[in-house]
Short mmCIF file of C-alpha atoms and ligand atoms in Angstrom, two decimals:
data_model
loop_
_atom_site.label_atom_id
_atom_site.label_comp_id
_atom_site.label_asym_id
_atom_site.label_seq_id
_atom_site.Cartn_x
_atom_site.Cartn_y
_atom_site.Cartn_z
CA UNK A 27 -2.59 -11.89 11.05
CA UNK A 28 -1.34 -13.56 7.86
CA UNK A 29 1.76 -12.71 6.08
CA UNK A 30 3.78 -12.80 3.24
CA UNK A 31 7.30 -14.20 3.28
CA UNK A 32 9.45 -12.23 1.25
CA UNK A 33 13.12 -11.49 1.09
CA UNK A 34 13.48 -12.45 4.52
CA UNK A 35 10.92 -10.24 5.83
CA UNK A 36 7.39 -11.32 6.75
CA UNK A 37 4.70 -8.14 5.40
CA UNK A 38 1.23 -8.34 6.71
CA UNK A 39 -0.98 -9.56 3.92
CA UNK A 40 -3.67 -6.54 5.08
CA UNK A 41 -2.04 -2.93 6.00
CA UNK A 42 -3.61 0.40 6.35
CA UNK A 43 -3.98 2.96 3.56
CA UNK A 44 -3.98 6.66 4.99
CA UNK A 45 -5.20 8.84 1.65
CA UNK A 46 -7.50 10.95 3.28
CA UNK A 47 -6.42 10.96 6.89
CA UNK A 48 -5.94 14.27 7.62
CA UNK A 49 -7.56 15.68 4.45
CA UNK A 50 -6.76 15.03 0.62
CA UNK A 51 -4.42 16.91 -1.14
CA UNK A 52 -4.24 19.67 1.19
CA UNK A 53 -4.44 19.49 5.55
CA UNK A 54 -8.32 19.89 6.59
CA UNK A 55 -8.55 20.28 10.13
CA UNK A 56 -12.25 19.51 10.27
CA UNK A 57 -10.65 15.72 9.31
CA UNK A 58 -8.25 16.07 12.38
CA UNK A 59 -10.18 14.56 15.38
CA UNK A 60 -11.61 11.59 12.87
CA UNK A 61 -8.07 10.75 11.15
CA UNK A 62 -6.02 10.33 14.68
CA UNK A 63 -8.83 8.29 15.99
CA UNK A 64 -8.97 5.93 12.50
CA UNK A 65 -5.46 5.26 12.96
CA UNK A 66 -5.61 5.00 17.24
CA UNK A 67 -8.12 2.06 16.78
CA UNK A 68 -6.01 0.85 13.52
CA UNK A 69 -2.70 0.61 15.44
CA UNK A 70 -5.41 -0.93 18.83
CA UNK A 71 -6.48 -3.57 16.58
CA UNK A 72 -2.66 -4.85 15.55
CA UNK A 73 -2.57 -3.28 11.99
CA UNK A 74 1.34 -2.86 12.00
CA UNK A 75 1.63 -1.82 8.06
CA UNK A 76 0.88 1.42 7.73
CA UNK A 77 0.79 3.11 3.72
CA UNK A 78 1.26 6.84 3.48
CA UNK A 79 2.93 9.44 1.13
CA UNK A 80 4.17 13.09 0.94
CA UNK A 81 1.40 13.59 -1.41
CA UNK A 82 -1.57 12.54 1.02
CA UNK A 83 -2.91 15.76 2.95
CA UNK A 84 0.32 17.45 1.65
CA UNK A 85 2.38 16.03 3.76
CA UNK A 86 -0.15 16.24 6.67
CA UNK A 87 -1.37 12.29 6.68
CA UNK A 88 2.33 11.64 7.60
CA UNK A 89 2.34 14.08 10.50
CA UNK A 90 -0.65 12.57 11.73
CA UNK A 91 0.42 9.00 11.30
CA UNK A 92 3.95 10.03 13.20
CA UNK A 93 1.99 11.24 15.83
CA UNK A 94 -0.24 8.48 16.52
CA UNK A 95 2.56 6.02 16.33
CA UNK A 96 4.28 7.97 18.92
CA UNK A 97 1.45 7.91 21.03
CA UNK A 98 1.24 4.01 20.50
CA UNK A 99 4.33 3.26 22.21
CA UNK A 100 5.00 0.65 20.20
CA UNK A 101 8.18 -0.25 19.71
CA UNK A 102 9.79 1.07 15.72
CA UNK A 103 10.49 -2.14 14.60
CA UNK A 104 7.40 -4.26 15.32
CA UNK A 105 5.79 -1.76 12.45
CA UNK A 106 6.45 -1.29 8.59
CA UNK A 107 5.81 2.32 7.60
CA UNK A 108 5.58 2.80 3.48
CA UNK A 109 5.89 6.59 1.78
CA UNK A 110 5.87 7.74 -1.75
CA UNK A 111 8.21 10.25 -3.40
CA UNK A 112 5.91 12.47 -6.00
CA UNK A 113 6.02 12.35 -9.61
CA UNK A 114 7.64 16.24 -9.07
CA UNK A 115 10.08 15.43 -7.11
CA UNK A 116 11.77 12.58 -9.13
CA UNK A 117 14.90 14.36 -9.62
CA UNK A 118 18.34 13.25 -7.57
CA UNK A 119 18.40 16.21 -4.68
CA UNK A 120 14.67 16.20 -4.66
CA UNK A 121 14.47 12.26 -3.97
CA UNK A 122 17.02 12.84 -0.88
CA UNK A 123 15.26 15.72 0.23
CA UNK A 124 11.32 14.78 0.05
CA UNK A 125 12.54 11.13 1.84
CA UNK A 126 14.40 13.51 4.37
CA UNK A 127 11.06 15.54 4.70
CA UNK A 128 9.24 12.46 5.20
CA UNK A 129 10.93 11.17 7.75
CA UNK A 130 10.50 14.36 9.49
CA UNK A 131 6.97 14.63 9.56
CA UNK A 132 6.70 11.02 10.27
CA UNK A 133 9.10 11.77 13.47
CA UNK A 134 11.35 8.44 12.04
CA UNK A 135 14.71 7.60 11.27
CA UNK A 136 14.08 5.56 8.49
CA UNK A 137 11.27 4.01 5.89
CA UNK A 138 10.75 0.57 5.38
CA UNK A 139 9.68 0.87 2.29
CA UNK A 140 9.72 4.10 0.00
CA UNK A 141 8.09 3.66 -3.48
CA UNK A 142 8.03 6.37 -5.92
CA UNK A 143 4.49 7.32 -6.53
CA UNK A 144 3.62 7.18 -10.45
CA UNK A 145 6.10 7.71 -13.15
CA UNK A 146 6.12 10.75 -14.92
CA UNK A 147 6.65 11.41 -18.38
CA UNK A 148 10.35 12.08 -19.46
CA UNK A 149 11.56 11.37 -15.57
CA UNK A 150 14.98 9.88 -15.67
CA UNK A 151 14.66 6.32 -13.80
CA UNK A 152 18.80 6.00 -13.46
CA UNK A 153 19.14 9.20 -11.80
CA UNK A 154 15.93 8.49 -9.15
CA UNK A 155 17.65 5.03 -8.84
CA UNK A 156 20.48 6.81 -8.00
CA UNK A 157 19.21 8.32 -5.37
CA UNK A 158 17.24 5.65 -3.81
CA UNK A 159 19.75 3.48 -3.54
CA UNK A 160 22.18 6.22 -1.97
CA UNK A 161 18.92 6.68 0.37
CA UNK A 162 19.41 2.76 1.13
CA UNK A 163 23.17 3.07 1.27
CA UNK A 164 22.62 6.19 4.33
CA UNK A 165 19.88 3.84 6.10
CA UNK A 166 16.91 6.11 5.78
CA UNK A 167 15.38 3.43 3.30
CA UNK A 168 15.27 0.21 3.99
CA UNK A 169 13.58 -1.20 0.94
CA UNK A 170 12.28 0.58 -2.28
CA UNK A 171 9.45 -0.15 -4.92
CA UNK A 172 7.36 1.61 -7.45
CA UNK A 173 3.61 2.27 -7.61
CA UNK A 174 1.36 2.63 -11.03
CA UNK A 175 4.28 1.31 -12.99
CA UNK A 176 3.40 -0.38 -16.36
CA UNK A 177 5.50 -3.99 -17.07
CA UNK A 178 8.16 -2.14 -19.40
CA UNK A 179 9.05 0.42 -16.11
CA UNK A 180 8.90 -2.20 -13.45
CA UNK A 181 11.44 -4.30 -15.36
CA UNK A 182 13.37 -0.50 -15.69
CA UNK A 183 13.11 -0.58 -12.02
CA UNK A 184 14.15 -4.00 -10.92
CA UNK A 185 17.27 -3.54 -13.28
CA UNK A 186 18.15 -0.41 -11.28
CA UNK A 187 17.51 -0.71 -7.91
CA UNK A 188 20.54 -2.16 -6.20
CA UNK A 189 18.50 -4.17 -3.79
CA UNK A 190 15.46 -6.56 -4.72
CA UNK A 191 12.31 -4.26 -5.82
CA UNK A 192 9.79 -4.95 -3.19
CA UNK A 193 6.83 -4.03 -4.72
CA UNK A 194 4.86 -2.18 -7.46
CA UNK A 195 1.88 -0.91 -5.67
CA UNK A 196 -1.08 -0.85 -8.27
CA UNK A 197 -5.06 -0.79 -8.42
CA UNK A 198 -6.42 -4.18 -8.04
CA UNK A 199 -9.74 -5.21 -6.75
CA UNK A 200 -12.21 -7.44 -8.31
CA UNK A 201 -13.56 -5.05 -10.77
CA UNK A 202 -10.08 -3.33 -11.80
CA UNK A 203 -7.89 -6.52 -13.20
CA UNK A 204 -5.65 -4.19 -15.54
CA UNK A 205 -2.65 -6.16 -13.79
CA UNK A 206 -3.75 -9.42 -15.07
CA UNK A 207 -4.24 -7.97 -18.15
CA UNK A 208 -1.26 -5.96 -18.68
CA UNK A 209 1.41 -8.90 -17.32
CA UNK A 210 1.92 -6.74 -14.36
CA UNK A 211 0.64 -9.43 -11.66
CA UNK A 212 2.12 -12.53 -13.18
CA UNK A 213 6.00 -10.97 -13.68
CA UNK A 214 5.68 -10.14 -9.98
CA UNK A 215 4.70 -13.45 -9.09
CA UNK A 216 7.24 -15.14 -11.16
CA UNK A 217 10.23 -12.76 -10.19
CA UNK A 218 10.14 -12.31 -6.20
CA UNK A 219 8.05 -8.92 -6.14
CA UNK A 220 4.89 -7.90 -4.15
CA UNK A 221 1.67 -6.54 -5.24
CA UNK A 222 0.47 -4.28 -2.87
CA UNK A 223 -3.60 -4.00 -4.08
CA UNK A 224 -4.73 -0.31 -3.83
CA UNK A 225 -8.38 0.53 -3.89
CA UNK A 226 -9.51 -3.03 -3.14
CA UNK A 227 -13.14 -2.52 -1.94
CA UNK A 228 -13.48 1.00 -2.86
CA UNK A 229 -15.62 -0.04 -6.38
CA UNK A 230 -19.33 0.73 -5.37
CA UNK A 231 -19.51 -2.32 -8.14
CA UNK A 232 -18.75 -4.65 -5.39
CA UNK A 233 -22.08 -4.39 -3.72
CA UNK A 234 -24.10 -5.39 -7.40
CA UNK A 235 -21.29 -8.82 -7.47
CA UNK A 236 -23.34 -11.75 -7.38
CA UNK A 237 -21.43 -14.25 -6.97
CA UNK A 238 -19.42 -12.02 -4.06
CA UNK A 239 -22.97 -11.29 -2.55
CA UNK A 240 -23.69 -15.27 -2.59
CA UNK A 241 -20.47 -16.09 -1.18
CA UNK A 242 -20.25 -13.45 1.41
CA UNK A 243 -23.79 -14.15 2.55
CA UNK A 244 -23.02 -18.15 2.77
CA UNK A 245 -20.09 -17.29 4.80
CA UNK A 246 -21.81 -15.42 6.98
CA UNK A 247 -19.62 -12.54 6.36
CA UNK A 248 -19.32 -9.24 4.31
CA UNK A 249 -18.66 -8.49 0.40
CA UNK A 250 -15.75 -6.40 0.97
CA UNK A 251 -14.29 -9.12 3.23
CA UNK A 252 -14.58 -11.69 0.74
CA UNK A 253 -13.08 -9.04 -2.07
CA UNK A 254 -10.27 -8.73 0.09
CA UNK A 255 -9.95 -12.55 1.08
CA UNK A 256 -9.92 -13.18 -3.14
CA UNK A 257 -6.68 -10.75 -2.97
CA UNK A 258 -4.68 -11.73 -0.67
CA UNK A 259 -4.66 -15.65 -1.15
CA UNK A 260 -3.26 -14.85 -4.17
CA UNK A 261 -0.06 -15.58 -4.10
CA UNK A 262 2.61 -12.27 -3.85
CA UNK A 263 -0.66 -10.24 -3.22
CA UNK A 264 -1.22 -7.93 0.43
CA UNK A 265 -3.30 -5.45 0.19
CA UNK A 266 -3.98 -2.03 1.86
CA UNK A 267 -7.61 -1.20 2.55
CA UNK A 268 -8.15 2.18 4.50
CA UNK A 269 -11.03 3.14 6.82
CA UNK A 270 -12.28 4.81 9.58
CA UNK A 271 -14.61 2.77 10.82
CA UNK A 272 -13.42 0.68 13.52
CA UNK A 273 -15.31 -1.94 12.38
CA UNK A 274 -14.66 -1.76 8.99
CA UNK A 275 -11.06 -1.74 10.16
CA UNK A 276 -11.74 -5.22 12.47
CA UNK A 277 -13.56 -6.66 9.56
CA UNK A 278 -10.30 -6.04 7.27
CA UNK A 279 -7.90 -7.75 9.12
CA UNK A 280 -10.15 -10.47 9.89
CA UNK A 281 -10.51 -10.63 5.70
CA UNK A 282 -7.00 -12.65 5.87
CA UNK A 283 -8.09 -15.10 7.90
CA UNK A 284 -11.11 -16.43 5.51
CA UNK A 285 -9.34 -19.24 3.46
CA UNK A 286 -11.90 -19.72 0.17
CA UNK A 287 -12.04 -22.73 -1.51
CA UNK A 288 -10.28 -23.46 -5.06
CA UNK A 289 -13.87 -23.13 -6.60
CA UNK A 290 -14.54 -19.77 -4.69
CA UNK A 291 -11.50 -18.46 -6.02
CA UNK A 292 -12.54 -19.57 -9.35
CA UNK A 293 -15.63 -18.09 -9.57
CA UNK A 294 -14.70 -15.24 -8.25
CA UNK A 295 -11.62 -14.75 -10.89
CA UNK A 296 -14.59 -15.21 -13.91
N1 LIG B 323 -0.28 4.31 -4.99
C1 LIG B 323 -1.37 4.96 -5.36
O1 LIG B 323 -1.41 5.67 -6.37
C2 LIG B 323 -2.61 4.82 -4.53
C3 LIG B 323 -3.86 5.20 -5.06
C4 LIG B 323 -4.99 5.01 -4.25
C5 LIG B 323 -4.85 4.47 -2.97
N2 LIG B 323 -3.62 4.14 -2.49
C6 LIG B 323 -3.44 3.60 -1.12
O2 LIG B 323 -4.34 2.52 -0.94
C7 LIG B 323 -5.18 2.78 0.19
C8 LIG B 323 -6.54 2.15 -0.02
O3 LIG B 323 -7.14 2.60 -1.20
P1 LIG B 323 -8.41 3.57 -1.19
O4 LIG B 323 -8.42 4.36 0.07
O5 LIG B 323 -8.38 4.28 -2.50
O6 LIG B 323 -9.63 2.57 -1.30
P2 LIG B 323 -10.23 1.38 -0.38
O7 LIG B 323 -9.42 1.16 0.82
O8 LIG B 323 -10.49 0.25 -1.30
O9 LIG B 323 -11.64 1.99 -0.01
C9 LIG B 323 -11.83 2.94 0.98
C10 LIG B 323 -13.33 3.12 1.15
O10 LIG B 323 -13.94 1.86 1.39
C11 LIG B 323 -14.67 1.89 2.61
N3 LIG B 323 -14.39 0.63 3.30
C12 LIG B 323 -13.18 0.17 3.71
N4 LIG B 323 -13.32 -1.03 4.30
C13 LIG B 323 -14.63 -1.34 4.26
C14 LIG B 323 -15.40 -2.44 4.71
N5 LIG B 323 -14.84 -3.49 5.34
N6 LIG B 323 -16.75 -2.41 4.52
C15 LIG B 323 -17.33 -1.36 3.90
N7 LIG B 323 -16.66 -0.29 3.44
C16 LIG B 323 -15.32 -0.27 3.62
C17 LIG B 323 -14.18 3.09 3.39
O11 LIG B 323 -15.26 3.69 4.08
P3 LIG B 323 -15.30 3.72 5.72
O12 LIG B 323 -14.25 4.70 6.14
O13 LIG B 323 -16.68 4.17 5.98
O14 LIG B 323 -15.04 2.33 6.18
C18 LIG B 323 -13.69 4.02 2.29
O15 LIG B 323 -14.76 4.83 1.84
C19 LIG B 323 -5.18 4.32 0.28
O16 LIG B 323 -5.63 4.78 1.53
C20 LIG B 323 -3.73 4.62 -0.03
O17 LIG B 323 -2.91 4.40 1.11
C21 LIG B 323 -2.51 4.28 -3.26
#
Protein backbone atom coordinates (compact mmCIF):
# COMPACT_ATOMS: atom_id res chain seq x y z
CA UNK A 1 0.00 0.00 0.00
CA UNK A 2 1.12 3.57 -0.74
CA UNK A 3 0.62 6.46 1.47
CA UNK A 4 0.51 9.90 2.02
CA UNK A 5 2.66 11.62 4.62
CA UNK A 6 0.82 14.18 6.27
CA UNK A 7 0.95 15.90 9.59
CA UNK A 8 2.75 13.15 10.98
CA UNK A 9 0.37 10.59 10.01
CA UNK A 10 0.79 8.28 7.01
CA UNK A 11 -3.16 7.90 5.16
CA UNK A 12 -3.48 5.18 2.64
CA UNK A 13 -3.51 6.78 -0.77
CA UNK A 14 -6.71 4.20 -1.65
CA UNK A 15 -9.51 3.74 1.25
CA UNK A 16 -12.93 2.35 1.09
CA UNK A 17 -16.10 4.37 0.45
CA UNK A 18 -19.24 2.70 2.20
CA UNK A 19 -22.38 4.86 0.49
CA UNK A 20 -24.52 2.15 -0.17
CA UNK A 21 -23.42 -0.56 2.23
CA UNK A 22 -26.26 -1.34 3.97
CA UNK A 23 -28.72 0.57 1.74
CA UNK A 24 -28.82 4.39 0.68
CA UNK A 25 -30.47 6.81 2.57
CA UNK A 26 -32.47 4.53 4.53
CA UNK A 27 -31.32 0.60 6.06
CA UNK A 28 -32.36 -2.12 3.28
CA UNK A 29 -31.95 -5.40 4.64
CA UNK A 30 -32.05 -7.13 1.27
CA UNK A 31 -28.33 -5.14 1.06
CA UNK A 32 -27.37 -6.79 4.48
CA UNK A 33 -25.69 -10.16 3.56
CA UNK A 34 -23.82 -8.27 0.38
CA UNK A 35 -22.61 -5.05 2.46
CA UNK A 36 -20.90 -7.19 5.52
CA UNK A 37 -19.32 -9.40 2.99
CA UNK A 38 -17.95 -6.13 0.72
CA UNK A 39 -16.39 -4.87 3.70
CA UNK A 40 -15.17 -8.69 5.22
CA UNK A 41 -13.09 -9.10 1.96
CA UNK A 42 -12.23 -5.13 2.07
CA UNK A 43 -10.77 -5.29 5.61
CA UNK A 44 -9.15 -9.35 4.17
CA UNK A 45 -7.44 -7.57 1.51
CA UNK A 46 -5.59 -4.78 3.98
CA UNK A 47 -7.88 -1.76 3.10
CA UNK A 48 -7.36 -0.03 6.60
CA UNK A 49 -9.21 3.47 5.58
CA UNK A 50 -12.52 3.06 5.82
CA UNK A 51 -15.09 6.38 4.66
CA UNK A 52 -18.55 6.40 6.15
CA UNK A 53 -21.17 8.96 7.45
CA UNK A 54 -24.36 9.30 9.58
CA UNK A 55 -26.03 10.06 6.42
CA UNK A 56 -25.16 6.67 4.51
CA UNK A 57 -28.06 4.01 5.16
CA UNK A 58 -29.20 6.44 7.94
CA UNK A 59 -26.88 5.67 10.11
CA UNK A 60 -26.98 1.92 9.18
CA UNK A 61 -23.54 1.78 6.89
CA UNK A 62 -21.85 2.73 10.23
CA UNK A 63 -23.46 -0.10 12.19
CA UNK A 64 -22.44 -2.38 9.64
CA UNK A 65 -18.93 -1.13 9.26
CA UNK A 66 -18.63 -1.31 13.38
CA UNK A 67 -19.60 -4.66 13.14
CA UNK A 68 -17.36 -5.97 10.64
CA UNK A 69 -14.42 -4.27 12.20
CA UNK A 70 -15.25 -5.98 15.33
CA UNK A 71 -15.36 -9.13 13.73
CA UNK A 72 -11.85 -8.33 12.11
CA UNK A 73 -10.02 -8.36 15.22
CA UNK A 74 -7.88 -5.99 14.16
CA UNK A 75 -6.40 -4.02 16.41
CA UNK A 76 -8.21 0.10 16.60
CA UNK A 77 -5.28 1.75 15.74
CA UNK A 78 -3.84 -0.05 12.70
CA UNK A 79 -7.25 1.47 10.95
CA UNK A 80 -8.46 5.13 10.10
CA UNK A 81 -12.24 5.33 10.30
CA UNK A 82 -13.72 8.82 8.58
CA UNK A 83 -17.63 10.05 9.35
CA UNK A 84 -19.55 13.02 8.27
CA UNK A 85 -21.76 15.28 10.41
CA UNK A 86 -25.01 16.29 8.08
CA UNK A 87 -25.72 19.54 6.67
CA UNK A 88 -28.88 19.38 9.51
CA UNK A 89 -27.09 18.84 12.14
CA UNK A 90 -24.48 21.71 11.88
CA UNK A 91 -25.55 23.37 14.94
CA UNK A 92 -23.21 23.25 18.37
CA UNK A 93 -25.30 20.40 20.52
CA UNK A 94 -26.16 18.69 17.32
CA UNK A 95 -22.32 18.42 16.19
CA UNK A 96 -21.54 16.78 19.81
CA UNK A 97 -24.41 14.69 19.65
CA UNK A 98 -24.49 13.16 15.90
CA UNK A 99 -20.34 12.52 16.53
CA UNK A 100 -21.55 10.88 19.89
CA UNK A 101 -24.16 8.84 17.79
CA UNK A 102 -21.57 7.90 15.46
CA UNK A 103 -19.35 6.57 17.54
CA UNK A 104 -22.05 4.49 18.88
CA UNK A 105 -23.11 2.78 15.96
CA UNK A 106 -19.60 2.43 14.88
CA UNK A 107 -18.99 0.62 18.47
CA UNK A 108 -15.66 3.26 18.77
CA UNK A 109 -14.27 5.56 21.08
CA UNK A 110 -13.15 7.95 18.77
CA UNK A 111 -12.96 9.14 14.82
CA UNK A 112 -9.96 9.72 13.09
CA UNK A 113 -11.22 11.94 11.02
CA UNK A 114 -14.81 13.63 11.14
CA UNK A 115 -15.60 16.01 8.20
CA UNK A 116 -18.74 17.84 8.01
CA UNK A 117 -20.61 16.67 5.03
CA UNK A 118 -21.62 19.75 2.65
CA UNK A 119 -22.16 23.20 3.86
CA UNK A 120 -25.45 24.45 4.11
CA UNK A 121 -26.77 27.68 3.38
CA UNK A 122 -26.79 30.24 6.34
CA UNK A 123 -24.91 27.44 8.71
CA UNK A 124 -22.73 29.24 11.15
CA UNK A 125 -19.00 27.83 10.51
CA UNK A 126 -17.65 29.45 14.10
CA UNK A 127 -20.20 27.79 16.06
CA UNK A 128 -19.66 24.06 14.16
CA UNK A 129 -15.92 24.95 14.67
CA UNK A 130 -16.73 25.30 18.00
CA UNK A 131 -17.83 22.24 18.45
CA UNK A 132 -15.40 20.25 16.55
CA UNK A 133 -12.71 21.39 18.13
CA UNK A 134 -14.35 20.82 21.71
CA UNK A 135 -15.00 17.22 20.01
CA UNK A 136 -11.01 17.19 19.50
CA UNK A 137 -10.38 18.74 22.89
CA UNK A 138 -12.73 15.45 24.63
CA UNK A 139 -10.73 12.90 22.24
CA UNK A 140 -13.65 11.58 20.28
CA UNK A 141 -12.07 13.37 17.12
CA UNK A 142 -8.89 13.06 16.29
CA UNK A 143 -8.68 15.13 13.17
CA UNK A 144 -11.43 17.19 11.31
CA UNK A 145 -12.03 18.32 7.58
CA UNK A 146 -14.77 19.41 5.32
CA UNK A 147 -16.31 17.77 2.24
CA UNK A 148 -17.98 19.73 -0.96
CA UNK A 149 -16.52 22.93 0.34
CA UNK A 150 -15.93 25.69 -2.31
CA UNK A 151 -12.20 27.67 -1.93
CA UNK A 152 -13.88 30.74 0.00
CA UNK A 153 -15.31 27.96 2.90
CA UNK A 154 -12.24 25.82 3.02
CA UNK A 155 -10.12 28.90 3.77
CA UNK A 156 -13.32 29.65 6.49
CA UNK A 157 -12.45 26.30 7.72
CA UNK A 158 -8.71 26.18 7.99
CA UNK A 159 -8.97 29.64 9.85
CA UNK A 160 -11.24 27.92 12.41
CA UNK A 161 -10.32 24.69 13.12
CA UNK A 162 -7.84 24.71 15.96
CA UNK A 163 -5.85 21.87 14.54
CA UNK A 164 -4.53 21.57 10.80
CA UNK A 165 -7.70 20.86 8.38
CA UNK A 166 -7.01 17.46 7.06
CA UNK A 167 -8.94 17.37 4.19
CA UNK A 168 -11.79 18.69 1.97
CA UNK A 169 -13.26 15.62 0.53
CA UNK A 170 -14.62 16.56 -3.04
CA UNK A 171 -15.65 14.87 -6.50
CA UNK A 172 -12.69 14.29 -8.57
CA UNK A 173 -12.18 11.74 -11.23
CA UNK A 174 -11.03 12.23 -14.69
CA UNK A 175 -14.18 13.54 -16.09
CA UNK A 176 -15.23 15.84 -12.97
CA UNK A 177 -12.04 18.43 -12.66
CA UNK A 178 -14.27 21.26 -10.95
CA UNK A 179 -11.29 21.29 -8.29
CA UNK A 180 -8.78 22.27 -10.77
CA UNK A 181 -10.99 24.62 -11.98
CA UNK A 182 -12.31 26.23 -9.00
CA UNK A 183 -8.60 26.55 -7.09
CA UNK A 184 -9.81 23.94 -4.77
CA UNK A 185 -6.94 21.26 -5.63
CA UNK A 186 -4.02 23.62 -5.95
CA UNK A 187 -4.70 25.65 -2.33
CA UNK A 188 -4.69 22.15 -0.84
CA UNK A 189 -1.58 21.28 -2.37
CA UNK A 190 0.12 24.45 -1.55
CA UNK A 191 -1.20 24.69 2.15
CA UNK A 192 -0.70 21.08 3.83
CA UNK A 193 -4.38 19.71 3.13
CA UNK A 194 -5.60 16.40 1.54
CA UNK A 195 -7.89 15.75 -1.24
CA UNK A 196 -9.75 12.86 -0.60
CA UNK A 197 -11.26 12.05 -4.50
CA UNK A 198 -14.93 10.91 -4.20
CA UNK A 199 -16.60 9.21 -7.10
CA UNK A 200 -13.33 8.42 -8.90
CA UNK A 201 -14.38 5.65 -11.36
CA UNK A 202 -18.00 5.93 -10.91
CA UNK A 203 -18.35 8.18 -14.50
CA UNK A 204 -19.71 5.51 -17.04
CA UNK A 205 -17.53 8.21 -19.28
CA UNK A 206 -14.51 6.37 -18.24
CA UNK A 207 -15.13 3.36 -20.34
CA UNK A 208 -15.54 5.80 -23.88
CA UNK A 209 -11.65 7.51 -22.58
CA UNK A 210 -9.36 6.82 -25.22
CA UNK A 211 -6.46 7.59 -24.21
CA UNK A 212 -7.40 5.70 -20.61
CA UNK A 213 -8.55 2.66 -22.81
CA UNK A 214 -4.99 2.80 -24.70
CA UNK A 215 -3.12 3.11 -21.63
CA UNK A 216 -4.95 0.64 -19.56
CA UNK A 217 -4.85 -1.90 -22.35
CA UNK A 218 -0.84 -1.32 -22.87
CA UNK A 219 -0.49 -1.86 -19.26
CA UNK A 220 -2.14 -4.77 -19.27
CA UNK A 221 -4.49 -3.55 -16.73
CA UNK A 222 -8.01 -1.96 -16.26
CA UNK A 223 -9.49 1.71 -17.04
CA UNK A 224 -10.64 2.31 -13.65
CA UNK A 225 -7.20 1.27 -12.33
CA UNK A 226 -5.44 3.62 -14.40
CA UNK A 227 -8.24 6.50 -13.41
CA UNK A 228 -7.37 5.84 -10.03
CA UNK A 229 -3.46 5.53 -10.56
CA UNK A 230 -3.85 9.34 -12.43
CA UNK A 231 -5.35 10.40 -8.82
CA UNK A 232 -3.41 9.38 -6.48
CA UNK A 233 0.17 10.24 -7.89
CA UNK A 234 -0.97 13.46 -7.66
CA UNK A 235 0.48 14.94 -5.12
CA UNK A 236 -1.95 15.57 -1.68
CA UNK A 237 -4.48 13.30 -3.59
CA UNK A 238 -5.92 9.58 -1.87
CA UNK A 239 -8.81 8.56 -2.97
CA UNK A 240 -11.79 6.41 -1.80
CA UNK A 241 -13.27 4.06 -4.38
CA UNK A 242 -16.12 1.73 -2.99
CA UNK A 243 -17.15 -1.75 -4.23
CA UNK A 244 -18.36 -4.94 -3.66
CA UNK A 245 -16.69 -6.87 -5.81
CA UNK A 246 -13.81 -8.49 -4.35
CA UNK A 247 -12.04 -8.05 -7.26
CA UNK A 248 -12.86 -4.78 -8.01
CA UNK A 249 -11.76 -4.18 -4.45
CA UNK A 250 -8.09 -6.15 -5.18
CA UNK A 251 -7.85 -4.26 -8.38
CA UNK A 252 -8.21 -0.81 -6.31
CA UNK A 253 -5.60 -1.17 -4.03
CA UNK A 254 -3.38 -2.58 -6.52
CA UNK A 255 -4.30 0.98 -8.57
CA UNK A 256 -1.54 2.65 -6.13
CA UNK A 257 1.00 0.62 -7.01
CA UNK A 258 0.97 1.50 -10.99
CA UNK A 259 3.56 4.43 -11.18
CA UNK A 260 2.63 6.22 -14.86
CA UNK A 261 5.04 7.97 -16.61
CA UNK A 262 5.30 11.98 -16.76
CA UNK A 263 3.78 11.67 -20.36
CA UNK A 264 0.91 9.32 -19.11
CA UNK A 265 0.07 11.74 -16.62
CA UNK A 266 0.09 14.33 -19.21
CA UNK A 267 -2.09 12.95 -21.48
CA UNK A 268 -4.24 11.90 -19.25
CA UNK A 269 -4.61 15.58 -17.52
CA UNK A 270 -5.59 16.95 -21.44
N1 LIG B 1 -18.53 13.46 0.60
C1 LIG B 1 -19.48 13.22 -0.28
O1 LIG B 1 -20.40 14.02 -0.50
C2 LIG B 1 -19.44 11.94 -1.05
C3 LIG B 1 -20.22 11.79 -2.22
C4 LIG B 1 -20.12 10.59 -2.93
C5 LIG B 1 -19.28 9.58 -2.46
N2 LIG B 1 -18.56 9.75 -1.31
C6 LIG B 1 -17.68 8.68 -0.77
O2 LIG B 1 -16.83 8.23 -1.81
C7 LIG B 1 -17.01 6.82 -1.99
C8 LIG B 1 -16.78 6.45 -3.45
O3 LIG B 1 -17.63 7.18 -4.30
P1 LIG B 1 -18.84 6.48 -5.08
O4 LIG B 1 -19.29 5.28 -4.33
O5 LIG B 1 -19.80 7.57 -5.36
O6 LIG B 1 -18.20 6.13 -6.49
P2 LIG B 1 -17.01 5.18 -7.01
O7 LIG B 1 -16.32 4.51 -5.89
O8 LIG B 1 -16.22 5.99 -7.95
O9 LIG B 1 -17.82 4.14 -7.88
C9 LIG B 1 -18.53 3.07 -7.34
C10 LIG B 1 -19.01 2.22 -8.50
O10 LIG B 1 -17.91 1.87 -9.32
C11 LIG B 1 -17.82 0.45 -9.44
N3 LIG B 1 -16.40 0.11 -9.32
C12 LIG B 1 -15.58 0.35 -8.26
N4 LIG B 1 -14.34 -0.11 -8.52
C13 LIG B 1 -14.38 -0.63 -9.76
C14 LIG B 1 -13.41 -1.27 -10.59
N5 LIG B 1 -12.14 -1.45 -10.19
N6 LIG B 1 -13.80 -1.72 -11.82
C15 LIG B 1 -15.07 -1.54 -12.23
N7 LIG B 1 -16.04 -0.95 -11.50
C16 LIG B 1 -15.70 -0.50 -10.28
C17 LIG B 1 -18.65 -0.14 -8.34
O11 LIG B 1 -19.30 -1.31 -8.79
P3 LIG B 1 -18.95 -2.78 -8.15
O12 LIG B 1 -19.54 -2.78 -6.78
O13 LIG B 1 -19.64 -3.69 -9.10
O14 LIG B 1 -17.47 -2.92 -8.18
C18 LIG B 1 -19.67 0.95 -8.06
O15 LIG B 1 -20.80 0.77 -8.91
C19 LIG B 1 -18.44 6.57 -1.48
O16 LIG B 1 -18.68 5.21 -1.21
C20 LIG B 1 -18.46 7.47 -0.26
O17 LIG B 1 -17.78 6.86 0.83
C21 LIG B 1 -18.61 10.92 -0.62
Amino acid sequence: MKYETIHNLQIPKIGFGTWTIGGETAPDLSVEERSLSALRSALELGYTHFDTAEYYAAGHAEELLGQAIRASGLAREVLFITSKVSPEHLQFDDVLRSCENSLHRLGLDYLDLYLIHWPKLGMKLPETFRALNQLVKAGKVKRLGVSNFNLKLLKESVALSETPLLTNQVSYSLPDRTCVENGVLAYCQENEILLTAYSPVKRRNIKSNKTLQTIAKARGVTPEQIALAWLVQQPRVISIPMSFNPQHQAENLAAAEIVLTETEMEQLGK
